[in-house]
């Protein structure tokens, strides 16, 4: 943990954690309260959309508590308490939420059952492997190990991007006219938001360390998580509403 | 409690507990939110599926708190606080959840009422006896007592395996075509996941002690619980959806 952190940096990170907690809790409620309005085939996708932000809400709560326990503010300065800040909550979160994000994107497309199972399994497993391969690099202290696991984790990442950009093209073409653009946007949003993580991972290897880099990493991960989970979730919910409109002629009344 | 535990081992166990808490909470919500989508005869099975993960969520929350209270992290080392880590939460959990797991598997098969009652009672009681017989061995300090209760608890376990593998065969053959494979998979998943527990129980008797063994036991139990409860639950829910599809022509609208 950097010891040269200013009070301003400490507070900026803390406030971003609190902001993220509020966003994740509010999005969860939005998705689950909206669930009765979407048609039957989209309910599980909307349930999972809310589960992703619920799980992130839980982890940001833990992250904020750990941040709080790791430092004390006294006499206008930030002092480490000796209790380490537990950054591993992020990986624990991603291990669950990243595969679920893949699954919600596939479910919302409502492909034939066989295709749904095969695509959701492939993308879910690739996403989990990507996270598992990233962690040994994250906790490594030497640059060689960090680079090795960065490269290893990029392989499933590139495969996922390929599946999203190329593999889903023909399925997206078959989506209802009023939802096609949003489904394609959800896919590109995923690629763009996910690119942020491997870039941040490189920071310590290119000399970006200390309190300023740490502040940027914590704020950056929070923003990336909000985009990849809550904003992405709003798109998924919107797709569910549009497809309900296109296929069932309007919002459902119950369920 | 081992006193030679490293910070890495302490954190690994802690993060696995937190991961398990998130998994159990998320699965509970998934099952209960999915409950309106399954047909009437499967709703109770899905309710119980969520109860199992809910009970496990509660106990993992307690286990994580107990782990937190049992050690302090200071100056990069793990120090026992003198407060013992309460491992008995696991047995309390299993005493409730293991019979319920048997009951949910029988309920999802929708056998004739008489058969449901007899099979659920037999498997539920055997499961409870297995847990009760395991506990005196777990807390025993001498190997002789540990072995004795290990053998005693294996008797109901073997009976359960026999009931699942042989006793349920003809009932599984009568399941709808689209669910048969999943019901059989749920049964085998149970046998495989449950095998982990008696093996871990043997560790201290074959000389595996100290911090490394303790880390493996805690992480291993967490993974086994996730597989036996949450992954098993996803199978049960999937079976309920498929049978709803096969017998009622689609997901239900309300309930």
CSV table of C-alpha atoms in Angstrom, one decimal:
chain,number,residue,atom,x,y,z
A,1,UNK,CA,0.0,0.0,0.0
A,2,UNK,CA,1.4,3.4,-0.9
A,3,UNK,CA,2.3,5.5,2.2
A,4,UNK,CA,2.5,8.9,0.4
A,5,UNK,CA,-1.3,9.2,-0.1
A,6,UNK,CA,-2.8,12.6,0.5
A,7,UNK,CA,-6.1,13.1,2.3
A,8,UNK,CA,-7.6,14.3,-1.0
A,9,UNK,CA,-6.7,11.1,-2.8
A,10,UNK,CA,-7.9,9.0,0.2
A,11,UNK,CA,-11.2,10.7,0.1
A,12,UNK,CA,-11.6,10.6,-3.7
A,13,UNK,CA,-11.2,6.8,-3.6
A,14,UNK,CA,-13.5,6.4,-0.6
A,15,UNK,CA,-16.2,8.6,-2.2
A,16,UNK,CA,-16.0,6.7,-5.5
A,17,UNK,CA,-16.5,3.4,-3.6
A,18,UNK,CA,-19.6,4.9,-1.9
A,19,UNK,CA,-20.8,6.2,-5.3
A,20,UNK,CA,-20.4,2.7,-6.7
A,21,UNK,CA,-22.2,1.0,-3.8
A,22,UNK,CA,-25.2,3.4,-4.4
A,23,UNK,CA,-25.2,2.8,-8.2
A,24,UNK,CA,-25.0,-1.0,-7.8
A,25,UNK,CA,-27.8,-1.1,-5.2
A,26,UNK,CA,-30.0,1.2,-7.2
A,27,UNK,CA,-29.5,-0.7,-10.5
A,28,UNK,CA,-30.3,-4.0,-8.8
A,29,UNK,CA,-33.6,-2.6,-7.6
A,30,UNK,CA,-34.3,-1.1,-11.0
A,31,UNK,CA,-33.8,-4.4,-12.8
A,32,UNK,CA,-35.7,-6.5,-10.4
A,33,UNK,CA,-38.6,-4.1,-10.1
A,34,UNK,CA,-38.7,-4.0,-13.9
A,35,UNK,CA,-38.7,-7.8,-14.2
A,36,UNK,CA,-42.5,-8.2,-14.2
A,37,UNK,CA,-42.7,-5.9,-17.2
A,38,UNK,CA,-40.7,-8.1,-19.6
A,39,UNK,CA,-42.1,-11.2,-21.3
A,40,UNK,CA,-41.5,-14.7,-20.0
A,41,UNK,CA,-38.4,-15.6,-22.1
A,42,UNK,CA,-36.5,-12.5,-20.9
A,43,UNK,CA,-37.2,-12.8,-17.1
A,44,UNK,CA,-34.1,-15.0,-16.3
A,45,UNK,CA,-31.8,-12.6,-18.2
A,46,UNK,CA,-33.2,-9.7,-16.2
A,47,UNK,CA,-32.9,-11.7,-13.0
A,48,UNK,CA,-29.2,-12.3,-13.8
A,49,UNK,CA,-28.6,-8.7,-14.7
A,50,UNK,CA,-29.7,-7.7,-11.2
A,51,UNK,CA,-27.7,-10.5,-9.7
A,52,UNK,CA,-24.5,-9.1,-11.3
A,53,UNK,CA,-25.1,-5.6,-9.7
A,54,UNK,CA,-26.2,-7.3,-6.4
A,55,UNK,CA,-22.9,-9.2,-6.2
A,56,UNK,CA,-21.0,-6.1,-7.1
A,57,UNK,CA,-22.9,-4.2,-4.5
A,58,UNK,CA,-21.8,-6.7,-1.9
A,59,UNK,CA,-18.2,-6.6,-2.9
A,60,UNK,CA,-18.0,-2.8,-3.1
A,61,UNK,CA,-19.4,-2.7,0.4
A,62,UNK,CA,-16.6,-5.0,1.5
A,63,UNK,CA,-14.0,-3.1,-0.5
A,64,UNK,CA,-15.1,0.2,1.1
A,65,UNK,CA,-15.0,-1.3,4.6
A,66,UNK,CA,-11.5,-2.7,3.9
A,67,UNK,CA,-10.3,0.7,2.6
A,68,UNK,CA,-11.7,2.3,5.8
A,69,UNK,CA,-9.9,-0.2,8.0
A,70,UNK,CA,-6.6,0.1,6.1
A,71,UNK,CA,-6.1,3.9,6.8
A,72,UNK,CA,-6.7,6.4,9.6
A,73,UNK,CA,-7.1,10.1,9.0
A,74,UNK,CA,-5.3,12.1,11.8
A,75,UNK,CA,-3.9,15.6,11.9
A,76,UNK,CA,-4.6,16.2,8.2
A,77,UNK,CA,-2.6,13.2,7.1
A,78,UNK,CA,-3.4,9.6,6.0
A,79,UNK,CA,-1.7,6.9,8.1
A,80,UNK,CA,-1.8,3.2,7.2
A,81,UNK,CA,-3.1,1.2,10.1
A,82,UNK,CA,-1.1,-1.9,9.2
A,83,UNK,CA,-4.2,-3.8,8.2
A,84,UNK,CA,-3.8,-4.5,4.4
A,85,UNK,CA,-6.4,-3.2,2.0
A,86,UNK,CA,-8.0,-6.4,0.5
A,87,UNK,CA,-8.0,-5.8,-3.3
A,88,UNK,CA,-8.7,-9.5,-3.9
A,89,UNK,CA,-12.5,-8.8,-3.5
A,90,UNK,CA,-12.3,-7.5,-7.1
A,91,UNK,CA,-11.1,-10.8,-8.4
A,92,UNK,CA,-13.6,-12.7,-6.3
A,93,UNK,CA,-16.3,-10.5,-7.7
A,94,UNK,CA,-15.2,-10.8,-11.3
A,95,UNK,CA,-14.9,-14.6,-11.1
A,96,UNK,CA,-18.7,-14.6,-10.5
A,97,UNK,CA,-19.9,-11.6,-12.4
A,98,UNK,CA,-17.9,-11.7,-15.6
A,99,UNK,CA,-19.3,-15.2,-16.6
A,100,UNK,CA,-22.8,-14.0,-15.6
A,101,UNK,CA,-22.5,-10.9,-17.9
A,102,UNK,CA,-21.7,-13.2,-20.8
A,103,UNK,CA,-24.7,-15.4,-19.9
A,104,UNK,CA,-27.1,-12.5,-19.7
A,105,UNK,CA,-26.0,-11.2,-23.1
A,106,UNK,CA,-26.7,-14.7,-24.7
A,107,UNK,CA,-30.0,-15.2,-22.8
A,108,UNK,CA,-31.4,-11.8,-23.9
A,109,UNK,CA,-30.8,-12.8,-27.6
A,110,UNK,CA,-33.2,-15.8,-27.2
A,111,UNK,CA,-31.3,-18.1,-29.5
A,112,UNK,CA,-32.4,-21.8,-30.1
A,113,UNK,CA,-31.9,-23.7,-26.8
A,114,UNK,CA,-28.9,-25.7,-28.1
A,115,UNK,CA,-27.1,-22.6,-29.3
A,116,UNK,CA,-27.9,-20.8,-26.0
A,117,UNK,CA,-26.4,-23.6,-24.0
A,118,UNK,CA,-23.2,-24.0,-26.2
A,119,UNK,CA,-22.6,-20.2,-26.5
A,120,UNK,CA,-23.3,-19.4,-22.8
A,121,UNK,CA,-21.1,-22.3,-21.7
A,122,UNK,CA,-18.2,-21.3,-24.0
A,123,UNK,CA,-18.3,-17.6,-23.2
A,124,UNK,CA,-18.9,-18.3,-19.4
A,125,UNK,CA,-16.0,-20.7,-19.1
A,126,UNK,CA,-13.6,-18.5,-21.2
A,127,UNK,CA,-14.5,-15.5,-18.9
A,128,UNK,CA,-13.8,-17.5,-15.7
A,129,UNK,CA,-10.5,-18.8,-17.1
A,130,UNK,CA,-9.5,-15.2,-18.0
A,131,UNK,CA,-10.1,-14.0,-14.4
A,132,UNK,CA,-8.3,-17.1,-12.9
A,133,UNK,CA,-5.3,-16.4,-15.1
A,134,UNK,CA,-5.2,-12.8,-14.2
A,135,UNK,CA,-5.0,-13.2,-10.4
A,136,UNK,CA,-1.5,-14.8,-10.1
A,137,UNK,CA,-0.2,-11.9,-12.1
A,138,UNK,CA,-2.0,-9.3,-10.0
A,139,UNK,CA,-0.5,-10.6,-6.7
A,140,UNK,CA,3.0,-11.3,-8.2
A,141,UNK,CA,5.8,-9.0,-7.1
A,142,UNK,CA,8.1,-9.4,-10.1
A,143,UNK,CA,7.4,-8.0,-13.5
A,144,UNK,CA,8.2,-11.2,-15.4
A,145,UNK,CA,5.3,-13.1,-13.6
A,146,UNK,CA,3.0,-10.2,-14.2
A,147,UNK,CA,3.7,-10.1,-17.9
A,148,UNK,CA,3.4,-13.9,-18.2
A,149,UNK,CA,-0.1,-14.0,-16.7
A,150,UNK,CA,-1.1,-10.8,-18.5
A,151,UNK,CA,-0.4,-12.6,-21.8
A,152,UNK,CA,-2.1,-15.8,-20.6
A,153,UNK,CA,-5.2,-13.9,-19.6
A,154,UNK,CA,-5.3,-12.0,-22.8
A,155,UNK,CA,-5.7,-15.3,-24.8
A,156,UNK,CA,-9.2,-16.0,-23.5
A,157,UNK,CA,-10.0,-12.3,-23.7
A,158,UNK,CA,-9.2,-12.2,-27.4
A,159,UNK,CA,-11.2,-15.3,-27.9
A,160,UNK,CA,-14.2,-13.7,-26.1
A,161,UNK,CA,-13.9,-10.5,-28.3
A,162,UNK,CA,-13.8,-12.7,-31.4
A,163,UNK,CA,-16.9,-14.6,-30.3
A,164,UNK,CA,-18.7,-11.3,-29.5
A,165,UNK,CA,-17.7,-9.4,-32.6
A,166,UNK,CA,-17.7,-12.2,-35.2
A,167,UNK,CA,-19.5,-15.2,-33.6
A,168,UNK,CA,-22.6,-13.3,-32.7
A,169,UNK,CA,-23.0,-11.3,-36.0
A,170,UNK,CA,-25.5,-13.6,-37.7
A,171,UNK,CA,-27.5,-14.0,-34.5
A,172,UNK,CA,-27.7,-10.3,-34.0
A,173,UNK,CA,-29.0,-9.9,-37.6
A,174,UNK,CA,-32.0,-12.1,-36.6
A,175,UNK,CA,-33.0,-9.9,-33.6
A,176,UNK,CA,-36.2,-7.8,-34.0
A,177,UNK,CA,-35.6,-4.5,-35.9
A,178,UNK,CA,-36.3,-2.3,-32.8
A,179,UNK,CA,-33.7,-4.2,-30.6
A,180,UNK,CA,-30.9,-5.0,-33.2
A,181,UNK,CA,-29.0,-1.7,-32.6
A,182,UNK,CA,-29.1,-2.1,-28.8
A,183,UNK,CA,-27.9,-5.7,-28.8
A,184,UNK,CA,-25.0,-4.7,-31.0
A,185,UNK,CA,-24.3,-1.8,-28.7
A,186,UNK,CA,-24.3,-4.1,-25.6
A,187,UNK,CA,-21.7,-6.2,-27.3
A,188,UNK,CA,-19.4,-3.2,-28.2
A,189,UNK,CA,-19.9,-1.7,-24.7
A,190,UNK,CA,-18.6,-5.0,-23.3
A,191,UNK,CA,-15.5,-5.0,-25.5
A,192,UNK,CA,-14.8,-1.3,-24.7
A,193,UNK,CA,-15.3,-1.5,-21.0
A,194,UNK,CA,-13.4,-4.8,-20.6
A,195,UNK,CA,-10.4,-3.3,-22.4
A,196,UNK,CA,-9.9,-1.0,-19.4
A,197,UNK,CA,-8.9,-3.8,-17.1
A,198,UNK,CA,-5.8,-5.2,-18.9
A,199,UNK,CA,-4.6,-1.7,-19.5
A,200,UNK,CA,-4.8,-0.8,-15.7
A,201,UNK,CA,-3.1,-4.2,-15.0
A,202,UNK,CA,0.0,-2.9,-16.9
A,203,UNK,CA,0.4,0.2,-14.8
A,204,UNK,CA,3.0,-1.1,-12.3
A,205,UNK,CA,5.0,-2.6,-15.2
A,206,UNK,CA,5.4,0.8,-16.9
A,207,UNK,CA,6.5,2.6,-13.8
A,208,UNK,CA,3.1,4.0,-12.6
A,209,UNK,CA,3.2,3.3,-8.9
A,210,UNK,CA,2.6,5.1,-5.6
A,211,UNK,CA,-0.4,6.9,-4.4
A,212,UNK,CA,-1.4,8.7,-7.6
A,213,UNK,CA,-1.4,5.5,-9.6
A,214,UNK,CA,-3.3,3.6,-6.8
A,215,UNK,CA,-5.9,6.4,-6.8
A,216,UNK,CA,-6.3,6.1,-10.6
A,217,UNK,CA,-6.5,2.3,-10.4
A,218,UNK,CA,-9.2,2.3,-7.7
A,219,UNK,CA,-11.3,5.1,-9.3
A,220,UNK,CA,-10.7,3.6,-12.8
A,221,UNK,CA,-11.8,0.1,-11.8
A,222,UNK,CA,-15.0,1.5,-10.1
A,223,UNK,CA,-15.9,3.4,-13.3
A,224,UNK,CA,-15.2,0.4,-15.5
A,225,UNK,CA,-17.3,-1.8,-13.2
A,226,UNK,CA,-20.2,0.7,-13.3
A,227,UNK,CA,-20.1,0.8,-17.1
A,228,UNK,CA,-19.6,-3.0,-17.6
A,229,UNK,CA,-22.4,-3.9,-15.1
A,230,UNK,CA,-24.9,-1.2,-14.4
A,231,UNK,CA,-24.8,0.7,-17.8
A,232,UNK,CA,-24.6,-2.7,-19.6
A,233,UNK,CA,-27.5,-3.9,-17.5
A,234,UNK,CA,-29.7,-0.9,-18.5
A,235,UNK,CA,-29.0,-1.9,-22.1
A,236,UNK,CA,-30.0,-5.5,-21.4
A,237,UNK,CA,-33.2,-4.4,-19.7
A,238,UNK,CA,-34.0,-2.0,-22.5
A,239,UNK,CA,-33.5,-4.9,-25.0
A,240,UNK,CA,-35.9,-7.0,-23.0
A,241,UNK,CA,-38.5,-4.3,-23.0
A,242,UNK,CA,-38.2,-3.7,-26.8
A,243,UNK,CA,-38.4,-7.4,-27.6
A,244,UNK,CA,-41.4,-7.8,-25.3
A,245,UNK,CA,-42.9,-4.9,-27.4
A,246,UNK,CA,-42.0,-6.5,-30.7
A,247,UNK,CA,-43.0,-10.0,-30.0
A,248,UNK,CA,-45.9,-9.6,-27.5
A,249,UNK,CA,-47.2,-6.2,-28.5
A,250,UNK,CA,-46.4,-4.4,-25.2
A,251,UNK,CA,-45.3,-4.6,-21.6
A,252,UNK,CA,-46.6,-7.5,-19.6
A,253,UNK,CA,-48.8,-6.9,-16.7
A,254,UNK,CA,-47.7,-9.5,-14.2
A,255,UNK,CA,-45.2,-12.2,-13.4
B,1,UNK,CA,-5.7,-23.8,15.3
B,2,UNK,CA,-2.4,-23.8,13.4
B,3,UNK,CA,0.0,-21.0,14.5
B,4,UNK,CA,2.3,-21.2,11.5
B,5,UNK,CA,-0.2,-19.6,9.1
B,6,UNK,CA,1.1,-17.2,6.5
B,7,UNK,CA,-0.8,-14.0,5.5
B,8,UNK,CA,-1.3,-15.5,2.1
B,9,UNK,CA,-3.0,-18.5,3.5
B,10,UNK,CA,-5.1,-16.5,5.9
B,11,UNK,CA,-6.3,-14.2,3.1
B,12,UNK,CA,-6.9,-17.1,0.7
B,13,UNK,CA,-9.3,-18.7,3.2
B,14,UNK,CA,-10.9,-15.4,4.0
B,15,UNK,CA,-11.5,-14.6,0.3
B,16,UNK,CA,-12.9,-18.0,-0.3
B,17,UNK,CA,-15.4,-17.5,2.6
B,18,UNK,CA,-16.4,-14.1,1.1
B,19,UNK,CA,-16.8,-15.7,-2.3
B,20,UNK,CA,-19.0,-18.5,-0.9
B,21,UNK,CA,-21.1,-15.9,0.9
B,22,UNK,CA,-21.7,-14.1,-2.4
B,23,UNK,CA,-22.4,-17.3,-4.3
B,24,UNK,CA,-24.9,-18.6,-1.7
B,25,UNK,CA,-26.8,-15.2,-1.5
B,26,UNK,CA,-26.9,-14.8,-5.3
B,27,UNK,CA,-28.1,-18.4,-5.8
B,28,UNK,CA,-30.8,-18.0,-3.2
B,29,UNK,CA,-32.2,-14.9,-5.0
B,30,UNK,CA,-31.9,-16.7,-8.4
B,31,UNK,CA,-33.9,-19.7,-7.2
B,32,UNK,CA,-36.6,-17.7,-5.5
B,33,UNK,CA,-36.9,-15.2,-8.3
B,34,UNK,CA,-37.1,-18.1,-10.8
B,35,UNK,CA,-39.8,-19.8,-8.7
B,36,UNK,CA,-42.8,-18.1,-10.5
B,37,UNK,CA,-41.5,-19.5,-13.8
B,38,UNK,CA,-41.9,-23.2,-12.8
B,39,UNK,CA,-45.1,-25.2,-12.8
B,40,UNK,CA,-47.1,-25.7,-9.6
B,41,UNK,CA,-45.7,-29.2,-8.8
B,42,UNK,CA,-42.1,-28.0,-8.8
B,43,UNK,CA,-42.5,-24.8,-6.7
B,44,UNK,CA,-41.8,-26.5,-3.4
B,45,UNK,CA,-38.6,-28.2,-4.7
B,46,UNK,CA,-37.4,-24.8,-5.9
B,47,UNK,CA,-38.3,-23.1,-2.6
B,48,UNK,CA,-36.2,-25.7,-0.8
B,49,UNK,CA,-33.4,-25.3,-3.3
B,50,UNK,CA,-33.2,-21.7,-2.2
B,51,UNK,CA,-33.6,-22.5,1.5
B,52,UNK,CA,-30.5,-24.7,1.3
B,53,UNK,CA,-28.3,-21.9,-0.2
B,54,UNK,CA,-29.9,-19.4,2.2
B,55,UNK,CA,-29.0,-21.5,5.2
B,56,UNK,CA,-25.5,-21.9,3.8
B,57,UNK,CA,-25.3,-18.1,3.3
B,58,UNK,CA,-26.1,-17.6,6.9
B,59,UNK,CA,-23.5,-20.1,8.1
B,60,UNK,CA,-20.7,-18.8,5.9
B,61,UNK,CA,-21.4,-15.3,7.1
B,62,UNK,CA,-20.9,-16.7,10.7
B,63,UNK,CA,-17.8,-18.7,9.7
B,64,UNK,CA,-16.2,-15.7,8.0
B,65,UNK,CA,-16.9,-13.6,11.2
B,66,UNK,CA,-15.4,-16.3,13.4
B,67,UNK,CA,-12.3,-16.6,11.1
B,68,UNK,CA,-11.9,-12.8,11.3
B,69,UNK,CA,-12.2,-12.8,15.1
B,70,UNK,CA,-9.7,-15.7,15.5
B,71,UNK,CA,-6.7,-14.0,13.9
B,72,UNK,CA,-5.2,-10.5,13.6
B,73,UNK,CA,-3.0,-9.3,10.9
B,74,UNK,CA,-0.2,-7.1,12.2
B,75,UNK,CA,3.2,-6.2,10.7
B,76,UNK,CA,2.8,-8.7,7.9
B,77,UNK,CA,2.1,-11.7,10.2
B,78,UNK,CA,-0.9,-13.7,11.3
B,79,UNK,CA,-1.4,-13.8,15.1
B,80,UNK,CA,-4.1,-16.0,16.7
B,81,UNK,CA,-6.2,-13.8,19.0
B,82,UNK,CA,-7.0,-16.7,21.4
B,83,UNK,CA,-10.6,-16.8,20.3
B,84,UNK,CA,-11.0,-20.3,18.7
B,85,UNK,CA,-12.3,-20.5,15.1
B,86,UNK,CA,-15.7,-22.1,15.3
B,87,UNK,CA,-15.7,-24.9,12.8
B,88,UNK,CA,-18.9,-26.4,14.2
B,89,UNK,CA,-21.0,-24.1,12.1
B,90,UNK,CA,-20.3,-26.5,9.3
B,91,UNK,CA,-22.0,-29.4,11.1
B,92,UNK,CA,-24.9,-27.3,12.2
B,93,UNK,CA,-25.3,-26.2,8.5
B,94,UNK,CA,-25.0,-29.8,7.1
B,95,UNK,CA,-27.5,-31.2,9.7
B,96,UNK,CA,-30.1,-28.9,8.1
B,97,UNK,CA,-29.0,-28.7,4.5
B,98,UNK,CA,-28.0,-32.2,3.7
B,99,UNK,CA,-31.4,-33.8,4.4
B,100,UNK,CA,-33.0,-30.9,2.5
B,101,UNK,CA,-30.8,-31.6,-0.6
B,102,UNK,CA,-32.1,-35.2,-0.6
B,103,UNK,CA,-35.6,-34.0,-0.3
B,104,UNK,CA,-35.3,-31.5,-3.2
B,105,UNK,CA,-33.9,-34.2,-5.5
B,106,UNK,CA,-36.8,-36.5,-4.7
B,107,UNK,CA,-39.4,-33.7,-5.1
B,108,UNK,CA,-38.2,-32.5,-8.5
B,109,UNK,CA,-38.7,-36.1,-9.8
B,110,UNK,CA,-42.4,-35.8,-9.0
B,111,UNK,CA,-42.9,-39.5,-8.1
B,112,UNK,CA,-46.2,-40.9,-7.0
B,113,UNK,CA,-47.0,-39.4,-3.5
B,114,UNK,CA,-46.4,-42.6,-1.6
B,115,UNK,CA,-43.0,-43.1,-3.2
B,116,UNK,CA,-42.1,-39.5,-2.6
B,117,UNK,CA,-42.8,-39.7,1.1
B,118,UNK,CA,-41.0,-43.0,1.6
B,119,UNK,CA,-37.9,-42.1,-0.4
B,120,UNK,CA,-37.6,-38.5,0.9
B,121,UNK,CA,-38.0,-39.8,4.5
B,122,UNK,CA,-35.5,-42.6,4.1
B,123,UNK,CA,-32.9,-40.4,2.3
B,124,UNK,CA,-33.5,-37.4,4.6
B,125,UNK,CA,-33.1,-39.5,7.8
B,126,UNK,CA,-30.0,-41.3,6.5
B,127,UNK,CA,-28.4,-38.0,5.6
B,128,UNK,CA,-29.1,-36.6,9.1
B,129,UNK,CA,-27.7,-39.8,10.8
B,130,UNK,CA,-24.6,-39.5,8.6
B,131,UNK,CA,-23.9,-35.9,9.8
B,132,UNK,CA,-24.7,-36.7,13.5
B,133,UNK,CA,-22.3,-39.7,13.4
B,134,UNK,CA,-19.6,-37.6,11.8
B,135,UNK,CA,-19.5,-34.9,14.4
B,136,UNK,CA,-18.1,-36.9,17.5
B,137,UNK,CA,-15.3,-38.0,15.2
B,138,UNK,CA,-14.6,-34.4,14.0
B,139,UNK,CA,-14.1,-33.1,17.6
B,140,UNK,CA,-12.3,-36.2,18.9
B,141,UNK,CA,-8.6,-35.7,19.7
B,142,UNK,CA,-7.5,-39.3,19.3
B,143,UNK,CA,-7.3,-41.1,16.0
B,144,UNK,CA,-9.1,-44.2,17.3
B,145,UNK,CA,-12.3,-42.3,17.9
B,146,UNK,CA,-12.0,-40.4,14.6
B,147,UNK,CA,-11.7,-43.7,12.7
B,148,UNK,CA,-14.6,-45.2,14.6
B,149,UNK,CA,-17.0,-42.4,13.7
B,150,UNK,CA,-15.7,-42.1,10.2
B,151,UNK,CA,-16.6,-45.8,9.6
B,152,UNK,CA,-20.0,-45.3,11.3
B,153,UNK,CA,-20.8,-42.2,9.2
B,154,UNK,CA,-19.7,-44.0,6.1
B,155,UNK,CA,-22.5,-46.7,6.6
B,156,UNK,CA,-25.4,-44.3,5.9
B,157,UNK,CA,-23.3,-42.6,3.2
B,158,UNK,CA,-22.9,-45.8,1.3
B,159,UNK,CA,-26.6,-46.6,1.7
B,160,UNK,CA,-27.4,-43.1,0.3
B,161,UNK,CA,-25.1,-43.7,-2.7
B,162,UNK,CA,-26.8,-47.0,-3.3
B,163,UNK,CA,-30.3,-45.4,-3.1
B,164,UNK,CA,-29.2,-42.7,-5.5
B,165,UNK,CA,-27.4,-44.9,-8.0
B,166,UNK,CA,-29.5,-48.0,-8.0
B,167,UNK,CA,-32.8,-47.1,-6.2
B,168,UNK,CA,-33.6,-44.1,-8.4
B,169,UNK,CA,-32.7,-45.7,-11.7
B,170,UNK,CA,-36.2,-46.8,-12.8
B,171,UNK,CA,-37.7,-43.5,-11.6
B,172,UNK,CA,-35.2,-41.6,-13.6
B,173,UNK,CA,-36.1,-43.6,-16.7
B,174,UNK,CA,-39.6,-42.3,-16.4
B,175,UNK,CA,-38.6,-38.6,-16.4
B,176,UNK,CA,-39.5,-36.5,-19.5
B,177,UNK,CA,-36.9,-36.9,-22.3
B,178,UNK,CA,-35.6,-33.3,-22.1
B,179,UNK,CA,-35.0,-33.6,-18.3
B,180,UNK,CA,-33.7,-37.2,-17.9
B,181,UNK,CA,-30.0,-36.4,-18.5
B,182,UNK,CA,-30.1,-33.5,-16.0
B,183,UNK,CA,-31.8,-35.6,-13.3
B,184,UNK,CA,-29.2,-38.3,-13.7
B,185,UNK,CA,-26.4,-35.6,-13.6
B,186,UNK,CA,-27.8,-34.1,-10.4
B,187,UNK,CA,-27.6,-37.5,-8.8
B,188,UNK,CA,-24.0,-38.1,-9.9
B,189,UNK,CA,-23.0,-34.6,-8.9
B,190,UNK,CA,-24.3,-35.4,-5.4
B,191,UNK,CA,-22.3,-38.6,-5.1
B,192,UNK,CA,-19.1,-36.9,-6.5
B,193,UNK,CA,-19.4,-33.7,-4.3
B,194,UNK,CA,-20.2,-35.6,-1.1
B,195,UNK,CA,-17.2,-37.9,-1.6
B,196,UNK,CA,-15.0,-34.9,-0.8
B,197,UNK,CA,-16.1,-34.6,2.8
B,198,UNK,CA,-15.1,-38.1,4.1
B,199,UNK,CA,-11.8,-37.7,2.3
B,200,UNK,CA,-11.0,-34.4,4.0
B,201,UNK,CA,-12.1,-35.9,7.3
B,202,UNK,CA,-9.2,-38.4,7.0
B,203,UNK,CA,-6.5,-35.6,6.7
B,204,UNK,CA,-5.4,-35.4,10.3
B,205,UNK,CA,-5.3,-39.2,10.5
B,206,UNK,CA,-2.8,-39.5,7.7
B,207,UNK,CA,-0.5,-36.8,9.0
B,208,UNK,CA,-1.9,-33.8,7.1
B,209,UNK,CA,-2.0,-31.1,9.8
B,210,UNK,CA,-0.8,-27.5,10.3
B,211,UNK,CA,-1.6,-24.4,8.3
B,212,UNK,CA,-1.3,-25.8,4.8
B,213,UNK,CA,-3.7,-28.7,5.6
B,214,UNK,CA,-6.1,-26.3,7.4
B,215,UNK,CA,-6.1,-23.9,4.4
B,216,UNK,CA,-6.8,-26.8,2.0
B,217,UNK,CA,-9.6,-28.1,4.3
B,218,UNK,CA,-11.3,-24.7,4.5
B,219,UNK,CA,-11.0,-23.9,0.8
B,220,UNK,CA,-12.0,-27.5,-0.1
B,221,UNK,CA,-15.1,-27.5,2.1
B,222,UNK,CA,-16.1,-24.2,0.6
B,223,UNK,CA,-15.8,-25.4,-3.0
B,224,UNK,CA,-17.5,-28.7,-2.1
B,225,UNK,CA,-20.4,-26.8,-0.5
B,226,UNK,CA,-20.7,-24.5,-3.6
B,227,UNK,CA,-20.9,-27.6,-5.9
B,228,UNK,CA,-23.2,-29.6,-3.6
B,229,UNK,CA,-25.6,-26.7,-3.0
B,230,UNK,CA,-25.4,-23.9,-5.6
B,231,UNK,CA,-24.4,-25.9,-8.7
B,232,UNK,CA,-26.7,-28.7,-7.7
B,233,UNK,CA,-29.4,-26.1,-7.2
B,234,UNK,CA,-28.9,-24.7,-10.7
B,235,UNK,CA,-29.4,-28.2,-12.0
B,236,UNK,CA,-32.6,-28.7,-9.9
B,237,UNK,CA,-34.0,-25.3,-11.2
B,238,UNK,CA,-33.1,-26.2,-14.8
B,239,UNK,CA,-34.9,-29.6,-14.4
B,240,UNK,CA,-38.0,-27.7,-13.0
B,241,UNK,CA,-37.9,-25.4,-16.1
B,242,UNK,CA,-37.5,-28.3,-18.5
B,243,UNK,CA,-40.3,-30.3,-16.9
B,244,UNK,CA,-42.5,-27.3,-16.9
B,245,UNK,CA,-41.8,-27.0,-20.7
B,246,UNK,CA,-42.4,-30.7,-21.3
B,247,UNK,CA,-45.5,-31.1,-19.3
B,248,UNK,CA,-47.2,-27.6,-19.5
B,249,UNK,CA,-45.7,-26.3,-22.8
B,250,UNK,CA,-43.8,-23.4,-21.5
B,251,UNK,CA,-42.8,-21.3,-18.5
B,252,UNK,CA,-45.7,-20.3,-16.2
B,253,UNK,CA,-46.9,-16.7,-16.0
B,254,UNK,CA,-47.6,-16.3,-12.4
B,255,UNK,CA,-47.4,-17.9,-8.9
